[in-house]
CSV table of C-alpha atoms and ligand atoms in Angstrom, one decimal:
chain,number,residue,atom,x,y,z
H,53,MET,CA,18.7,-4.9,-3.5
H,54,GLU,CA,16.4,-8.0,-5.3
H,55,ILE,CA,13.5,-9.5,-2.6
H,56,LYS,CA,13.6,-13.2,-2.8
H,57,PRO,CA,9.5,-14.7,-3.0
H,58,LEU,CA,8.4,-15.6,0.7
H,59,TYR,CA,9.6,-19.6,1.1
H,60,ILE,CA,7.7,-20.7,4.4
H,61,GLU,CA,7.9,-24.6,5.3
H,62,GLY,CA,4.7,-26.8,4.0
H,63,ILE,CA,3.1,-23.9,2.6
H,64,ASP,CA,1.2,-23.7,-1.1
H,65,THR,CA,1.8,-20.0,-1.9
H,66,THR,CA,0.2,-20.3,-5.0
H,67,ARG,CA,-2.5,-17.3,-4.9
H,68,PRO,CA,-3.8,-16.1,-3.6
H,69,LEU,CA,-2.1,-17.7,0.3
H,70,VAL,CA,-4.4,-16.4,3.1
H,71,ILE,CA,-3.7,-15.6,6.2
H,72,ALA,CA,-7.0,-15.1,8.6
H,73,GLY,CA,-7.7,-14.3,12.3
H,74,PRO,CA,-8.8,-12.2,14.5
H,75,CYS,CA,-7.7,-8.2,15.1
H,76,SER,CA,-6.9,-8.7,18.4
H,77,ALA,CA,-6.7,-12.3,20.5
H,78,GLU,CA,-9.2,-12.0,23.1
H,79,SER,CA,-10.2,-15.7,24.9
H,80,GLU,CA,-8.3,-18.9,24.7
H,81,GLU,CA,-11.8,-20.0,23.4
H,82,GLN,CA,-12.6,-16.9,20.4
H,83,MET,CA,-8.9,-17.9,19.2
H,84,VAL,CA,-9.6,-22.0,19.0
H,85,ASN,CA,-13.1,-21.4,17.5
H,86,THR,CA,-12.0,-18.6,14.6
H,87,ALA,CA,-9.1,-21.3,13.5
H,88,LYS,CA,-10.3,-24.6,13.6
H,89,LEU,CA,-13.5,-22.9,10.8
H,90,ILE,CA,-10.4,-21.2,9.4
H,91,SER,CA,-8.1,-24.5,9.0
H,92,SER,CA,-11.2,-26.4,8.0
H,93,GLN,CA,-11.5,-24.6,4.6
H,94,GLY,CA,-7.5,-25.0,4.0
H,95,ILE,CA,-6.0,-21.5,5.3
H,96,LYS,CA,-3.3,-22.7,7.2
H,97,ILE,CA,-2.4,-19.6,8.6
H,98,PHE,CA,-3.0,-17.5,11.6
H,99,ARG,CA,-3.0,-14.5,12.6
H,100,ALA,CA,-4.2,-12.1,15.8
H,101,GLY,CA,-2.8,-9.9,17.1
H,102,ILE,CA,-2.0,-9.2,21.4
H,103,TRP,CA,-0.1,-6.2,21.5
H,104,LYS,CA,-2.2,-4.0,19.7
H,105,PRO,CA,-0.7,-0.3,18.7
H,106,ARG,CA,-3.9,2.1,19.4
H,107,THR,CA,-4.5,4.8,19.1
H,108,LYS,CA,-6.1,6.2,21.9
H,109,PRO,CA,-5.1,5.4,25.5
H,110,GLY,CA,-7.7,3.2,27.6
H,111,GLY,CA,-8.8,1.3,24.9
H,112,PHE,CA,-8.4,-2.7,24.5
H,113,GLU,CA,-4.2,-2.4,24.0
H,114,GLY,CA,-4.8,-6.9,23.3
H,115,VAL,CA,-4.3,-9.3,25.6
H,116,GLY,CA,-0.6,-9.3,26.1
H,117,SER,CA,2.6,-12.8,26.5
H,118,ALA,CA,-1.2,-14.2,28.3
H,119,GLY,CA,-2.2,-14.6,24.1
H,120,LEU,CA,1.0,-16.2,23.5
H,121,GLU,CA,0.2,-19.6,24.8
H,122,TRP,CA,-3.4,-19.1,23.0
H,123,LEU,CA,-1.5,-18.8,20.1
H,124,SER,CA,-0.1,-22.1,21.1
H,125,THR,CA,-2.8,-24.1,22.2
H,126,VAL,CA,-4.0,-22.8,17.8
H,127,LYS,CA,-0.7,-24.1,16.8
H,128,ARG,CA,-1.8,-28.0,18.6
H,129,LYS,CA,-5.9,-28.2,18.8
H,130,THR,CA,-5.6,-27.5,13.9
H,131,GLY,CA,-1.8,-27.6,13.1
H,132,MET,CA,-1.9,-24.0,11.8
H,133,LEU,CA,1.1,-22.2,12.0
H,134,VAL,CA,0.8,-18.4,13.4
H,135,ALA,CA,1.3,-15.0,13.3
H,136,THR,CA,1.6,-12.1,15.0
H,137,GLU,CA,2.4,-8.0,15.7
H,138,VAL,CA,5.7,-7.1,16.6
H,139,ALA,CA,6.1,-3.7,17.3
H,140,ASN,CA,9.8,-4.4,19.7
H,141,ALA,CA,12.4,-6.3,20.9
H,142,ARG,CA,10.9,-7.6,24.0
H,143,HIS,CA,7.2,-8.7,21.3
H,144,VAL,CA,10.3,-11.1,18.4
H,145,GLU,CA,11.9,-12.5,21.9
H,146,GLU,CA,8.8,-13.6,24.1
H,147,ALA,CA,7.5,-14.5,20.2
H,148,ILE,CA,10.0,-16.8,19.3
H,149,ARG,CA,10.3,-17.9,22.7
H,150,SER,CA,6.7,-19.2,22.8
H,151,GLY,CA,6.5,-20.5,19.9
H,152,VAL,CA,5.5,-18.6,16.8
H,153,ASP,CA,5.7,-18.9,13.3
H,154,ILE,CA,5.1,-15.2,11.2
H,155,LEU,CA,6.3,-12.5,13.1
H,156,TRP,CA,4.8,-8.8,11.5
H,157,ILE,CA,5.0,-5.2,11.7
H,158,GLY,CA,2.6,-3.0,11.7
H,159,ALA,CA,1.6,0.4,10.2
H,160,ARG,CA,2.6,2.2,12.3
H,161,THR,CA,6.2,0.8,13.5
H,162,THR,CA,7.3,0.5,10.5
H,163,ALA,CA,7.4,4.4,10.3
H,164,ASN,CA,9.0,4.4,13.1
H,165,PRO,CA,12.5,3.4,12.2
H,166,PHE,CA,14.5,3.3,15.3
H,167,ALA,CA,11.6,0.5,16.4
H,168,VAL,CA,11.8,-1.7,13.5
H,169,GLN,CA,16.1,-1.6,13.2
H,170,GLU,CA,15.3,-2.9,16.8
H,171,ILE,CA,12.4,-5.7,15.7
H,172,ALA,CA,14.3,-6.5,13.2
H,173,GLU,CA,18.6,-6.9,14.8
H,174,ALA,CA,16.1,-9.0,17.3
H,175,VAL,CA,14.9,-11.1,14.7
H,176,GLY,CA,18.3,-11.6,13.1
H,177,GLY,CA,19.4,-15.3,12.8
H,178,THR,CA,16.5,-17.3,13.4
H,179,GLY,CA,14.8,-17.5,10.6
H,180,LEU,CA,12.1,-16.0,11.7
H,181,PRO,CA,9.8,-14.8,8.5
H,182,VAL,CA,8.8,-11.6,8.7
H,183,LEU,CA,5.7,-9.3,6.9
H,184,VAL,CA,6.2,-5.6,6.4
H,185,LYS,CA,3.0,-3.8,6.7
H,186,ASN,CA,3.6,-0.2,4.6
H,187,PRO,CA,3.6,2.3,7.1
H,188,VAL,CA,0.6,5.1,7.4
H,189,ASN,CA,2.2,7.4,5.9
H,190,PRO,CA,2.4,7.6,1.9
H,191,ASP,CA,6.7,6.9,1.3
H,192,ILE,CA,7.2,4.3,-0.3
H,193,GLU,CA,11.8,5.1,0.6
H,194,LEU,CA,10.4,4.4,4.2
H,195,TRP,CA,8.5,0.7,3.7
H,196,ILE,CA,11.3,-0.5,1.7
H,197,GLY,CA,13.0,0.8,4.2
H,198,ALA,CA,12.2,-1.1,6.8
H,199,ALA,CA,13.1,-4.4,4.9
H,200,GLU,CA,17.0,-3.2,4.0
H,201,ARG,CA,17.5,-3.4,8.1
H,202,LEU,CA,15.3,-6.3,8.5
H,203,ILE,CA,17.6,-7.8,5.5
H,204,SER,CA,21.3,-6.3,7.2
H,205,CYS,CA,20.4,-7.7,10.3
H,206,GLY,CA,20.0,-11.6,8.5
H,207,THR,CA,16.1,-12.0,7.4
H,208,GLU,CA,15.9,-12.4,3.9
H,209,ASN,CA,12.5,-14.1,4.2
H,210,LEU,CA,10.3,-11.1,3.9
H,211,ALA,CA,6.6,-9.7,2.5
H,212,PHE,CA,4.9,-7.2,2.4
H,213,VAL,CA,1.2,-6.0,3.1
H,214,HIS,CA,-0.7,-3.6,1.5
H,215,ARG,CA,-3.1,-1.8,4.9
H,216,GLY,CA,-3.5,1.1,2.5
H,217,PHE,CA,-2.6,4.5,3.7
H,218,GLY,CA,-4.4,7.4,6.0
H,219,ALA,CA,-5.5,10.3,5.6
H,220,TYR,CA,-7.2,13.4,7.1
H,221,GLU,CA,-10.7,13.0,5.1
H,222,LYS,CA,-12.4,10.5,6.1
H,223,GLY,CA,-13.3,8.6,2.5
H,224,LEU,CA,-14.8,5.6,1.5
H,225,PHE,CA,-11.6,4.0,3.6
H,226,ARG,CA,-11.0,4.1,6.7
H,227,ASN,CA,-7.0,3.4,5.1
H,228,GLN,CA,-6.4,5.4,1.4
H,229,PRO,CA,-5.3,2.5,-1.4
H,230,GLN,CA,-3.3,4.7,-2.7
H,231,TRP,CA,-2.9,0.8,-5.3
H,232,HIS,CA,0.1,3.6,-7.4
H,233,ILE,CA,2.2,2.4,-4.6
H,234,PRO,CA,2.0,-0.9,-4.4
H,235,ILE,CA,1.9,-1.3,-8.0
H,236,GLU,CA,5.6,0.7,-7.5
H,237,LEU,CA,6.5,-1.6,-4.8
H,238,LYS,CA,6.5,-4.4,-7.1
H,239,ARG,CA,7.6,-2.3,-10.4
H,240,ARG,CA,10.5,-2.1,-7.4
H,241,LEU,CA,11.3,-5.6,-5.8
H,242,PRO,CA,9.9,-7.8,-8.7
H,243,SER,CA,10.7,-11.6,-6.9
H,244,MET,CA,9.3,-10.0,-3.6
H,245,THR,CA,6.0,-11.3,-2.1
H,246,LEU,CA,2.8,-9.1,-1.9
H,247,LEU,CA,0.6,-9.0,-0.3
H,248,CYS,CA,-3.1,-7.5,0.4
H,249,ASP,CA,-4.4,-6.8,4.1
H,250,PRO,CA,-7.9,-5.6,2.3
H,251,SER,CA,-9.7,-5.5,6.0
H,252,HIS,CA,-8.0,-1.7,7.1
H,253,ILE,CA,-7.9,-0.6,3.8
H,254,GLY,CA,-12.0,-1.2,3.6
H,255,GLY,CA,-12.5,-0.5,7.8
H,256,ARG,CA,-16.3,-2.5,6.6
H,257,GLN,CA,-16.8,-6.0,5.9
H,258,ASN,CA,-18.5,-4.6,2.5
H,259,LEU,CA,-15.6,-3.8,1.4
H,260,ILE,CA,-13.8,-7.5,1.8
H,261,TYR,CA,-14.5,-8.8,-1.1
H,262,PRO,CA,-14.9,-5.7,-3.7
H,263,ILE,CA,-10.8,-4.5,-2.7
H,264,SER,CA,-9.6,-8.4,-2.5
H,265,GLN,CA,-11.0,-9.0,-5.9
H,266,GLN,CA,-9.1,-6.2,-6.8
H,267,ALA,CA,-5.5,-6.9,-5.1
H,268,MET,CA,-5.5,-10.3,-6.9
H,269,ASP,CA,-6.7,-8.3,-10.7
H,270,LEU,CA,-3.3,-5.9,-9.7
H,271,GLY,CA,-1.2,-9.1,-9.1
H,272,PHE,CA,-0.7,-9.3,-5.4
H,273,ASP,CA,0.8,-12.5,-4.3
H,274,GLY,CA,-2.0,-13.0,-0.7
H,275,LEU,CA,-4.7,-12.1,1.7
H,276,MET,CA,-3.9,-10.9,5.1
H,277,VAL,CA,-8.6,-11.1,6.3
H,278,GLU,CA,-9.4,-10.3,10.1
H,279,THR,CA,-11.8,-13.4,10.6
H,280,HIS,CA,-14.1,-13.1,14.3
H,281,ILE,CA,-15.9,-15.6,15.2
H,282,ASN,CA,-18.9,-13.5,16.1
H,283,PRO,CA,-17.4,-9.6,15.1
H,284,SER,CA,-19.9,-7.7,17.0
H,285,GLU,CA,-18.7,-8.6,20.1
H,286,ALA,CA,-14.7,-8.3,18.8
H,287,LEU,CA,-12.9,-5.5,21.2
H,288,SER,CA,-11.5,-4.5,18.0
H,289,ASP,CA,-11.6,-3.2,14.8
H,290,LYS,CA,-15.8,-5.0,15.0
H,291,GLU,CA,-17.0,-3.0,11.8
H,292,GLN,CA,-14.6,-4.7,9.6
H,293,GLN,CA,-14.0,-8.2,10.5
H,294,ILE,CA,-15.2,-10.8,8.9
H,295,THR,CA,-17.1,-14.0,10.2
H,296,PRO,CA,-15.3,-17.2,8.4
H,297,GLN,CA,-18.0,-18.5,6.6
H,298,LEU,CA,-17.8,-15.1,5.2
H,299,LEU,CA,-14.8,-15.3,4.2
H,300,GLU,CA,-14.9,-19.2,2.3
H,301,ARG,CA,-18.0,-17.7,0.6
H,302,ILE,CA,-15.8,-14.7,-0.1
H,303,LEU,CA,-12.6,-17.0,-1.6
H,304,LYS,CA,-15.5,-18.8,-3.8
H,305,LEU,CA,-16.6,-16.4,-5.8
H,306,ILE,CA,-13.0,-13.9,-5.9
H,307,VAL,CA,-11.6,-15.1,-9.0
H,308,ILE,CA,-8.0,-14.9,-10.3
H,309,ARG,CA,-6.9,-14.3,-13.2
H,310,ASP,CA,-3.9,-15.3,-15.3
H,311,LYS,CA,-0.6,-13.7,-14.5
H,312,SER,CA,1.0,-15.6,-17.8
H,313,GLU,CA,2.4,-13.7,-20.7
H,314,PRO,CA,0.2,-11.2,-23.0
H,315,SER,CA,-1.1,-12.7,-26.2
H,316,GLU,CA,-0.4,-11.4,-29.5
H,317,TYR,CA,-2.2,-9.1,-28.7
H,318,LEU,CA,-2.4,-7.7,-25.5
H,319,ALA,CA,1.1,-6.9,-27.0
H,320,ASP,CA,-0.2,-5.1,-29.9
H,321,LEU,CA,-2.2,-2.7,-27.4
H,322,ARG,CA,1.4,-2.4,-24.8
H,323,ARG,CA,3.3,-0.6,-28.1
H,324,GLU,CA,0.4,1.2,-28.9
H,325,ILE,CA,0.6,2.4,-25.5
H,326,ASP,CA,3.7,3.2,-25.8
H,327,GLU,CA,4.3,4.6,-28.8
H,328,LEU,CA,1.5,7.5,-27.3
H,329,ASP,CA,3.4,8.0,-23.6
H,330,ASP,CA,6.8,8.0,-26.1
H,331,ARG,CA,5.1,11.4,-27.6
H,332,LEU,CA,3.2,12.7,-24.7
H,333,LEU,CA,6.6,12.9,-23.3
H,334,ASN,CA,8.1,14.8,-26.2
H,335,LEU,CA,5.3,17.2,-26.4
H,336,LEU,CA,6.0,17.1,-22.5
H,337,SER,CA,9.5,18.6,-23.3
H,338,LYS,CA,8.7,20.9,-25.8
H,339,ARG,CA,5.7,22.9,-24.4
H,340,MET,CA,8.2,23.2,-21.5
H,341,SER,CA,10.8,24.8,-23.6
H,342,ILE,CA,8.7,27.1,-24.9
H,343,ALA,CA,7.6,27.8,-21.1
H,344,ARG,CA,11.9,28.2,-20.7
H,345,GLU,CA,11.1,31.3,-23.9
H,346,ILE,CA,8.0,32.3,-22.4
H,347,GLY,CA,9.8,33.3,-18.3
H,348,LYS,CA,12.9,34.3,-20.1
H,349,TYR,CA,10.9,36.8,-22.0
H,350,LYS,CA,8.6,38.2,-19.3
H,351,MET,CA,11.9,38.4,-17.7
H,352,GLU,CA,13.5,40.8,-20.4
H,353,ASN,CA,10.2,43.0,-20.1
H,354,ASN,CA,10.4,43.1,-16.0
H,355,MET,CA,6.6,41.0,-16.7
H,356,GLN,CA,5.5,39.0,-13.3
H,357,VAL,CA,5.1,35.3,-14.4
H,358,LEU,CA,1.4,33.8,-13.1
H,359,GLN,CA,-1.2,35.9,-14.3
H,360,PRO,CA,-4.1,35.1,-13.4
H,361,ILE,CA,-6.7,35.3,-15.7
H,362,ARG,CA,-4.7,33.7,-18.6
H,363,TYR,CA,-4.2,30.8,-16.5
H,364,ASP,CA,-8.3,31.2,-15.9
H,365,ARG,CA,-9.1,30.8,-19.9
H,366,MET,CA,-6.3,28.5,-20.5
H,367,VAL,CA,-7.7,26.5,-17.7
H,368,THR,CA,-12.5,26.7,-18.2
H,369,SER,CA,-10.8,26.2,-21.8
H,370,ARG,CA,-9.5,22.6,-21.9
H,371,ILE,CA,-11.5,21.1,-20.1
H,372,ALA,CA,-14.9,22.1,-21.8
H,373,GLN,CA,-12.5,20.7,-24.7
H,374,ALA,CA,-11.1,17.7,-21.8
H,375,LEU,CA,-15.0,17.1,-21.6
H,376,GLY,CA,-15.9,17.0,-25.6
H,377,LEU,CA,-12.9,14.4,-25.7
H,378,GLU,CA,-14.5,12.0,-22.7
H,379,LEU,CA,-12.6,12.9,-21.1
H,380,ASP,CA,-12.9,13.5,-17.4
H,381,GLU,CA,-13.2,16.4,-15.4
H,382,GLU,CA,-11.6,15.9,-12.9
H,383,PHE,CA,-8.5,14.1,-13.7
H,384,VAL,CA,-8.1,17.0,-16.8
H,385,LYS,CA,-8.2,19.7,-13.8
H,386,GLN,CA,-5.1,17.4,-11.4
H,387,ILE,CA,-3.2,17.3,-14.8
H,388,LEU,CA,-3.0,20.8,-16.6
H,389,GLU,CA,-2.4,21.9,-13.1
H,390,SER,CA,1.1,19.7,-12.4
H,391,ILE,CA,1.6,20.6,-16.3
H,392,HIS,CA,1.6,24.5,-14.8
H,393,GLU,CA,3.0,24.1,-12.2
H,394,GLU,CA,5.7,22.4,-13.8
H,395,SER,CA,6.2,26.0,-16.3
H,396,VAL,CA,5.6,27.9,-13.9
H,397,ARG,CA,9.0,26.4,-11.7
H,398,GLN,CA,10.5,26.3,-15.3
H,399,GLN,CA,10.6,29.9,-15.2
H,400,PHE,CA,11.2,31.2,-12.4
H,401,GLU,CA,14.1,29.3,-12.7
H,402,ILE,CA,15.6,30.4,-16.2
H,403,ILE,CA,15.2,34.2,-14.4
H,404,ASN,CA,16.5,33.2,-11.6
H,405,LYS,CA,19.3,32.4,-14.1
H,406,MET,CA,19.4,35.5,-15.7
H,407,GLY,CA,18.2,37.4,-12.7
H,408,LEU,CA,21.6,36.4,-11.7
H,409,SER,CA,24.1,36.1,-14.4
H,410,ASN,CA,22.6,39.9,-14.5
H,411,LYS,CA,24.1,41.0,-11.8
H,412,LEU,CA,27.2,39.3,-11.9
H,413,ASN,CA,28.1,41.3,-15.5
Z,132,LIG,C1,-3.6,-4.9,12.5
Z,132,LIG,O1,-3.3,-6.0,12.2
Z,132,LIG,O2,-4.5,-5.8,13.2
Z,132,LIG,C2,-3.4,-4.5,12.9
Z,132,LIG,C3,-3.1,-3.7,14.1
Z,132,LIG,O3,-2.9,-3.3,10.9
Z,132,LIG,P1,-2.0,-2.0,11.0
Z,132,LIG,O4,-0.9,-2.1,11.9
Z,132,LIG,O5,-2.3,-2.3,9.1
Z,132,LIG,O6,-2.2,-0.9,11.3
Z,133,LIG,MN1,-6.9,-4.2,12.9
């Protein structure tokens, strides 16, 4: 599958393509005042959620269809294009009827193939661009699957938005960035447009800048940033919304580094990395074949596969060695655990095969 870059008429997509606006539409005044300040910075796309999927009932669930009117006012008064979140076919129909220019599918909706299918069928053929946020759970196939549903219903003009992944443990981020997932997405779909939503990843105003910079350094094409005229009074996500003035400062601070072809020096370093990876893989392959040999021996001698004392000694001594090599302890522990897990799996595979052939003989 190939996904082409997002195309929006009249919009320059040089990095970073910026979409800004409040988490939620709250009043016409809030929308227009925010939009005017954003638009005066040259930002061309305004976002606002109207139908808000909330974790628990009873909170502010968005102003609903009334907000569509306010989006039209923003368009009329600023000339910006407007975007909103849709979670079902009725949302799509209403949004299209009132002239919304860009739709996005939220993280909770991307995780639901029935809802995505319904949306894909409702948008199909209208030519409206759709932004697909990653599902809340770190499942790249589900994310790509949502795009496939849109494409198969006739929406080829789409982009992906990385907004982080939910985790039970609350850490620094509201949603874990797990950058390797969008990086893998880019590897698989090199031409697609990939945006970052630092607001939902960080969950806090002071994380917007570093996350945005990191996204740009990783080659993301743009940013979707929640921006509110008065964040402390916001009806949703107040901790993470920033003022248009702060947005302007952040965008000025962000450095966009060159994406062009690597220099000879970089090419040399990459060759060295390729060579080292090649050696690592060969060593791993050799290690696994020895593990299988051990499995065979243990089976023939009726020994238990996992020998905890040996495993504990191995981990302790390797970590001591790693510290001397200036490797991070946690990193080495993770690698050792995963190598060991695979060794044990391979030993079991041998044992099962041998056990079966013994029984059959
Ligand atoms: C939003 O953009 O306001 C939103 C609800 O985002 P997400 O679907 O990423 O949680
Ligand atoms: Mn939000």
